PDB file of C-alpha atoms in Angstrom:
ATOM      1  CA  MET A 263      68.451  41.386  52.693  1.00 53.00           C
ATOM      2  CA  ILE A 264      68.097  44.924  51.368  1.00 54.00           C
ATOM      3  CA  LEU A 265      66.007  45.793  54.387  1.00 50.00           C
ATOM      4  CA  LEU A 266      68.698  44.479  56.712  1.00 52.00           C
ATOM      5  CA  SER A 267      71.475  46.448  55.004  1.00 57.00           C
ATOM      6  CA  THR A 268      69.344  49.614  55.117  1.00 57.00           C
ATOM      7  CA  TYR A 269      68.721  49.055  58.837  1.00 51.00           C
ATOM      8  CA  ASN A 270      72.461  48.568  59.484  1.00 57.00           C
ATOM      9  CA  ALA A 271      73.304  51.751  57.590  1.00 54.00           C
ATOM     10  CA  PHE A 272      70.655  53.673  59.552  1.00 50.00           C
ATOM     11  CA  LYS A 273      71.943  52.200  62.836  1.00 55.00           C
ATOM     12  CA  ALA A 274      75.548  53.189  62.037  1.00 56.00           C
ATOM     13  CA  THR A 275      74.448  56.726  61.167  1.00 53.00           C
ATOM     14  CA  CYS A 276      72.491  57.040  64.432  1.00 52.00           C
ATOM     15  CA  GLN A 277      75.400  55.685  66.455  1.00 57.00           C
ATOM     16  CA  LYS A 278      77.765  58.226  64.876  1.00 58.00           C
ATOM     17  CA  ALA A 279      75.346  61.005  65.770  1.00 53.00           C
ATOM     18  CA  VAL A 280      74.925  59.693  69.316  1.00 59.00           C
ATOM     19  CA  ASN A 281      78.657  59.175  69.733  1.00 74.00           C
ATOM     20  CA  ARG A 282      79.300  62.715  68.464  1.00 79.00           C
ATOM     21  CA  GLY A 283      76.771  64.107  70.952  1.00 80.00           C
ATOM     22  CA  VAL A 284      78.209  62.106  73.854  1.00 84.00           C
ATOM     23  CA  LYS A 285      81.761  63.112  72.977  1.00 86.00           C
ATOM     24  CA  ARG A 286      80.712  66.754  72.759  1.00 89.00           C
ATOM     25  CA  ALA A 287      78.959  66.505  76.140  1.00 89.00           C
ATOM     26  CA  LEU A 288      82.007  64.911  77.762  1.00 90.00           C
ATOM     27  CA  LEU A 289      84.311  67.558  76.282  1.00 92.00           C
ATOM     28  CA  ILE A 290      82.015  70.313  77.525  1.00 93.00           C
ATOM     29  CA  GLY A 291      82.042  68.746  80.996  1.00 93.00           C
ATOM     30  CA  ALA A 292      85.830  68.450  80.979  1.00 93.00           C
ATOM     31  CA  TRP A 293      86.180  72.052  79.814  1.00 95.00           C
ATOM     32  CA  PHE A 294      83.867  73.279  82.574  1.00 95.00           C
ATOM     33  CA  ALA A 295      85.747  71.222  85.168  1.00 96.00           C
ATOM     34  CA  VAL A 296      89.135  72.648  84.123  1.00 95.00           C
ATOM     35  CA  CYS A 297      87.801  76.207  84.055  1.00 95.00           C
ATOM     36  CA  ALA A 298      86.098  75.769  87.437  1.00 96.00           C
ATOM     37  CA  TYR A 299      89.284  74.368  88.992  1.00 96.00           C
ATOM     38  CA  ALA A 300      91.355  77.218  87.556  1.00 96.00           C
ATOM     39  CA  CYS A 301      88.921  79.829  88.878  1.00 96.00           C
ATOM     40  CA  ILE A 302      88.572  78.267  92.322  1.00 95.00           C
ATOM     41  CA  SER A 303      92.327  77.849  92.728  1.00 95.00           C
ATOM     42  CA  GLY A 304      93.110  81.252  91.241  1.00 95.00           C
ATOM     43  CA  ILE A 305      90.707  83.124  93.481  1.00 94.00           C
ATOM     44  CA  TRP A 306      90.246  81.138  96.708  1.00 93.00           C
ATOM     45  CA  GLY A 307      93.218  78.737  96.589  1.00 93.00           C
ATOM     46  CA  SER A 308      96.311  78.733  98.772  1.00 90.00           C
ATOM     47  CA  ARG A 309      98.130  80.944  96.255  1.00 90.00           C
ATOM     48  CA  GLY A 310      95.039  82.687  94.940  1.00 93.00           C
ATOM     49  CA  VAL A 311      94.160  86.349  94.761  1.00 94.00           C
ATOM     50  CA  TYR A 312      92.727  86.617  98.281  1.00 93.00           C
ATOM     51  CA  ALA A 313      95.585  84.732  99.934  1.00 92.00           C
ATOM     52  CA  THR A 314      98.145  86.860  98.070  1.00 93.00           C
ATOM     53  CA  ARG A 315      96.474  90.123  99.107  1.00 93.00           C
ATOM     54  CA  TYR A 316      96.340  88.954 102.719  1.00 93.00           C
ATOM     55  CA  ALA A 317     100.023  87.959 102.664  1.00 91.00           C
ATOM     56  CA  GLN A 318     100.983  91.332 101.150  1.00 93.00           C
ATOM     57  CA  SER A 319      99.078  93.226 103.857  1.00 90.00           C
ATOM     58  CA  CYS A 320     100.820  91.131 106.521  1.00 88.00           C
ATOM     59  CA  VAL A 321     104.208  91.862 104.933  1.00 89.00           C
ATOM     60  CA  ARG A 322     103.411  95.594 104.986  1.00 89.00           C
ATOM     61  CA  GLU A 323     102.364  95.436 108.647  1.00 85.00           C
ATOM     62  CA  ILE A 324     105.462  93.479 109.660  1.00 84.00           C
ATOM     63  CA  SER A 325     107.730  95.865 107.682  1.00 86.00           C
ATOM     64  CA  GLU A 326     106.210  98.880 109.424  1.00 83.00           C
ATOM     65  CA  HIS A 327     106.672  97.148 112.770  1.00 82.00           C
ATOM     66  CA  ILE A 328     110.325  96.404 111.994  1.00 84.00           C
ATOM     67  CA  ASP A 329     110.896 100.022 110.915  1.00 86.00           C
ATOM     68  CA  SER A 330     109.442 101.371 114.170  1.00 83.00           C
ATOM     69  CA  LEU A 331     111.604  98.969 116.190  1.00 84.00           C
ATOM     70  CA  ARG A 332     114.684 100.024 114.199  1.00 88.00           C
ATOM     71  CA  ARG A 333     113.951 103.723 114.899  1.00 87.00           C
ATOM     72  CA  MET A 334     113.530 102.978 118.607  1.00 85.00           C
ATOM     73  CA  ASN A 335     116.797 101.047 118.594  1.00 88.00           C
ATOM     74  CA  GLU A 336     118.594 103.974 116.936  1.00 91.00           C
ATOM     75  CA  GLU A 337     117.201 106.384 119.573  1.00 88.00           C
ATOM     76  CA  TYR A 338     118.304 104.101 122.400  1.00 88.00           C
ATOM     77  CA  ASP A 339     121.726 103.637 120.810  1.00 93.00           C
ATOM     78  CA  ALA A 340     122.200 107.412 120.535  1.00 90.00           C
ATOM     79  CA  ARG A 341     121.100 107.861 124.154  1.00 88.00           C
ATOM     80  CA  TRP A 342     123.421 105.064 125.307  1.00 89.00           C
ATOM     81  CA  ASN A 343     126.391 106.598 123.502  1.00 90.00           C
ATOM     82  CA  ALA A 344     125.570 109.997 125.005  1.00 87.00           C
ATOM     83  CA  LEU A 345     125.406 108.510 128.507  1.00 86.00           C
ATOM     84  CA  ARG A 346     128.743 106.790 128.010  1.00 89.00           C
ATOM     85  CA  SER A 347     130.678 109.862 126.924  1.00 88.00           C
ATOM     86  CA  ASP A 348     128.757 113.159 127.432  1.00 86.00           C
ATOM     87  CA  ALA A 349     129.024 114.596 130.951  1.00 85.00           C
ATOM     88  CA  ALA A 350     126.042 116.912 130.481  1.00 85.00           C
ATOM     89  CA  ALA A 351     123.805 114.026 129.380  1.00 84.00           C
ATOM     90  CA  ILE A 352     124.933 111.989 132.386  1.00 83.00           C
ATOM     91  CA  ALA A 353     124.132 114.899 134.751  1.00 82.00           C
ATOM     92  CA  VAL A 354     120.669 115.412 133.216  1.00 80.00           C
ATOM     93  CA  GLU A 355     119.840 111.722 133.469  1.00 81.00           C
ATOM     94  CA  GLY A 356     121.103 111.626 137.047  1.00 82.00           C
ATOM     95  CA  ARG A 357     118.878 114.570 137.966  1.00 78.00           C
ATOM     96  CA  ASN A 358     115.919 112.824 136.321  1.00 77.00           C
ATOM     97  CA  LEU A 359     116.593 109.841 138.562  1.00 79.00           C
ATOM     98  CA  GLY A 360     116.830 112.051 141.689  1.00 77.00           C
ATOM     99  CA  TYR A 361     120.605 112.266 142.110  1.00 80.00           C
ATOM    100  CA  LEU A 362     122.059 115.689 142.850  1.00 79.00           C
ATOM    101  CA  LYS A 363     125.528 117.125 143.298  1.00 78.00           C
ATOM    102  CA  ALA A 364     126.513 118.208 146.780  1.00 78.00           C
ATOM    103  CA  ASP A 365     125.974 121.898 145.976  1.00 80.00           C
ATOM    104  CA  GLU A 366     122.659 121.441 144.064  1.00 76.00           C
ATOM    105  CA  VAL A 367     119.141 121.835 145.385  1.00 74.00           C
ATOM    106  CA  ALA A 368     116.140 120.264 143.709  1.00 70.00           C
ATOM    107  CA  LEU A 369     112.967 122.246 143.446  1.00 69.00           C
ATOM    108  CA  ARG A 370     109.855 120.506 142.134  1.00 66.00           C
ATOM    109  CA  LEU A 371     107.355 122.973 140.766  1.00 66.00           C
ATOM    110  CA  SER A 372     104.510 120.603 140.006  1.00 64.00           C
ATOM    111  CA  PRO A 373     104.347 117.463 142.096  1.00 58.00           C
ATOM    112  CA  GLY A 374     101.612 115.933 139.890  1.00 56.00           C
ATOM    113  CA  VAL A 375     103.833 115.684 136.800  1.00 54.00           C
ATOM    114  CA  GLN A 376     104.772 112.146 136.082  1.00 57.00           C
ATOM    115  CA  ALA A 377     107.724 110.883 134.152  1.00 53.00           C
ATOM    116  CA  GLU A 378     107.238 109.759 130.586  1.00 58.00           C
ATOM    117  CA  PRO A 379     105.778 106.250 130.586  1.00 52.00           C
ATOM    118  CA  PRO A 380     108.071 103.622 129.177  1.00 50.00           C
ATOM    119  CA  ARG A 381     107.505 102.962 125.524  1.00 54.00           C
ATOM    120  CA  ASN A 382     106.064  99.705 124.385  1.00 60.00           C
ATOM    121  CA  PRO A 383     108.623  98.023 122.139  1.00 60.00           C
ATOM    122  CA  GLY A 384     105.744  96.750 120.075  1.00 64.00           C
ATOM    123  CA  SER A 385     103.488  93.820 120.177  1.00 70.00           C
ATOM    124  CA  ARG A 386     104.466  90.612 118.532  1.00 74.00           C
ATOM    125  CA  VAL A 387     103.237  90.438 114.946  1.00 73.00           C
ATOM    126  CA  VAL A 388     102.523  86.887 113.862  1.00 76.00           C
ATOM    127  CA  TYR A 389     101.596  85.851 110.348  1.00 78.00           C
ATOM    128  CA  MET A 390      98.599  83.538 110.490  1.00 83.00           C
ATOM    129  CA  PRO A 391      97.882  81.888 107.141  1.00 81.00           C
ATOM    130  CA  MET A 392      94.498  82.720 105.699  1.00 84.00           C
ATOM    131  CA  GLU A 393      91.760  80.130 105.366  1.00 88.00           C
ATOM    132  CA  TYR A 394      91.647  78.905 101.792  1.00 90.00           C
ATOM    133  CA  VAL A 395      90.012  76.189  99.723  1.00 92.00           C
ATOM    134  CA  PRO A 396      92.238  73.082  99.924  1.00 93.00           C
ATOM    135  CA  ASP A 397      93.364  71.673  96.591  1.00 93.00           C
ATOM    136  CA  GLN A 398      91.502  68.390  97.107  1.00 95.00           C
ATOM    137  CA  ASP A 399      88.229  70.235  97.776  1.00 95.00           C
ATOM    138  CA  ALA A 400      88.767  72.409  94.709  1.00 95.00           C
ATOM    139  CA  LYS A 401      89.267  69.299  92.570  1.00 95.00           C
ATOM    140  CA  ILE A 402      86.127  67.652  93.954  1.00 96.00           C
ATOM    141  CA  LEU A 403      84.071  70.788  93.381  1.00 96.00           C
ATOM    142  CA  ALA A 404      85.439  71.241  89.853  1.00 96.00           C
ATOM    143  CA  SER A 405      84.730  67.576  89.040  1.00 95.00           C
ATOM    144  CA  SER A 406      81.171  67.988  90.292  1.00 96.00           C
ATOM    145  CA  ILE A 407      80.698  71.057  88.132  1.00 96.00           C
ATOM    146  CA  GLY A 408      82.087  69.125  85.158  1.00 96.00           C
ATOM    147  CA  ILE A 409      79.682  66.229  85.751  1.00 95.00           C
ATOM    148  CA  VAL A 410      76.722  68.595  86.028  1.00 96.00           C
ATOM    149  CA  ALA A 411      77.799  70.361  82.827  1.00 95.00           C
ATOM    150  CA  SER A 412      78.135  67.001  81.020  1.00 93.00           C
ATOM    151  CA  MET A 413      74.672  65.957  82.192  1.00 94.00           C
ATOM    152  CA  ALA A 414      73.216  69.272  81.059  1.00 94.00           C
ATOM    153  CA  ALA A 415      74.897  68.893  77.653  1.00 92.00           C
ATOM    154  CA  LEU A 416      73.576  65.317  77.317  1.00 91.00           C
ATOM    155  CA  ILE A 417      70.048  66.439  78.198  1.00 91.00           C
ATOM    156  CA  ARG A 418      70.329  69.298  75.725  1.00 91.00           C
ATOM    157  CA  GLU A 419      71.551  66.902  73.048  1.00 87.00           C
ATOM    158  CA  ALA A 420      68.650  64.545  73.789  1.00 86.00           C
ATOM    159  CA  PHE A 421      66.145  67.389  73.449  1.00 89.00           C
ATOM    160  CA  ARG A 422      67.766  68.484  70.175  1.00 87.00           C
ATOM    161  CA  LYS A 423      67.563  64.952  68.840  1.00 84.00           C
ATOM    162  CA  ARG A 424      63.933  64.687  69.923  1.00 84.00           C
ATOM    163  CA  ARG A 425      63.097  68.017  68.248  1.00 87.00           C
ATOM    164  CA  ARG A 426      64.768  66.878  65.008  1.00 84.00           C
ATOM    165  CA  GLU A 427      62.777  63.631  65.101  1.00 84.00           C
ATOM    166  CA  LEU A 428      59.531  65.523  65.613  1.00 85.00           C
ATOM    167  CA  ARG A 429      60.294  67.859  62.703  1.00 85.00           C
ATOM    168  CA  ALA A 430      61.052  64.973  60.384  1.00 73.00           C
TER     169      ALA A 430
END
């Protein structure tokens, strides 16, 4: 009877130690999984560091494009207003197109000179979202890291227990 009660006490003590080690290993695995998910999402996720930098560079590029188009529009608007009301501007533009007054004579000094090529209004700038780690993949990867960390903690706990048994 005394032997049985001693065995039960020893068994309860061992189970508490094992349960404590398993709980610690599971908590370590969960902690690693949460940290891994936070890092993966924060760096390579859809709203992570790389995606944010890419979006900011695209915003800068599009803003510069819009500014250049606005400047071109202002130049064309000023030229249009001048052609609507300024007689001198109308005469100059007419001469550029080859129209002359009855008493004018055109003299071309260099026949190889070409007119200014028409300006390109700009190419279309399209925002293409960057490739990123989907949330589901990040969760799977983080869970895998958590499981590996839990296994490593369990193995470490088993080796600790074995070392303590060998010392005793």
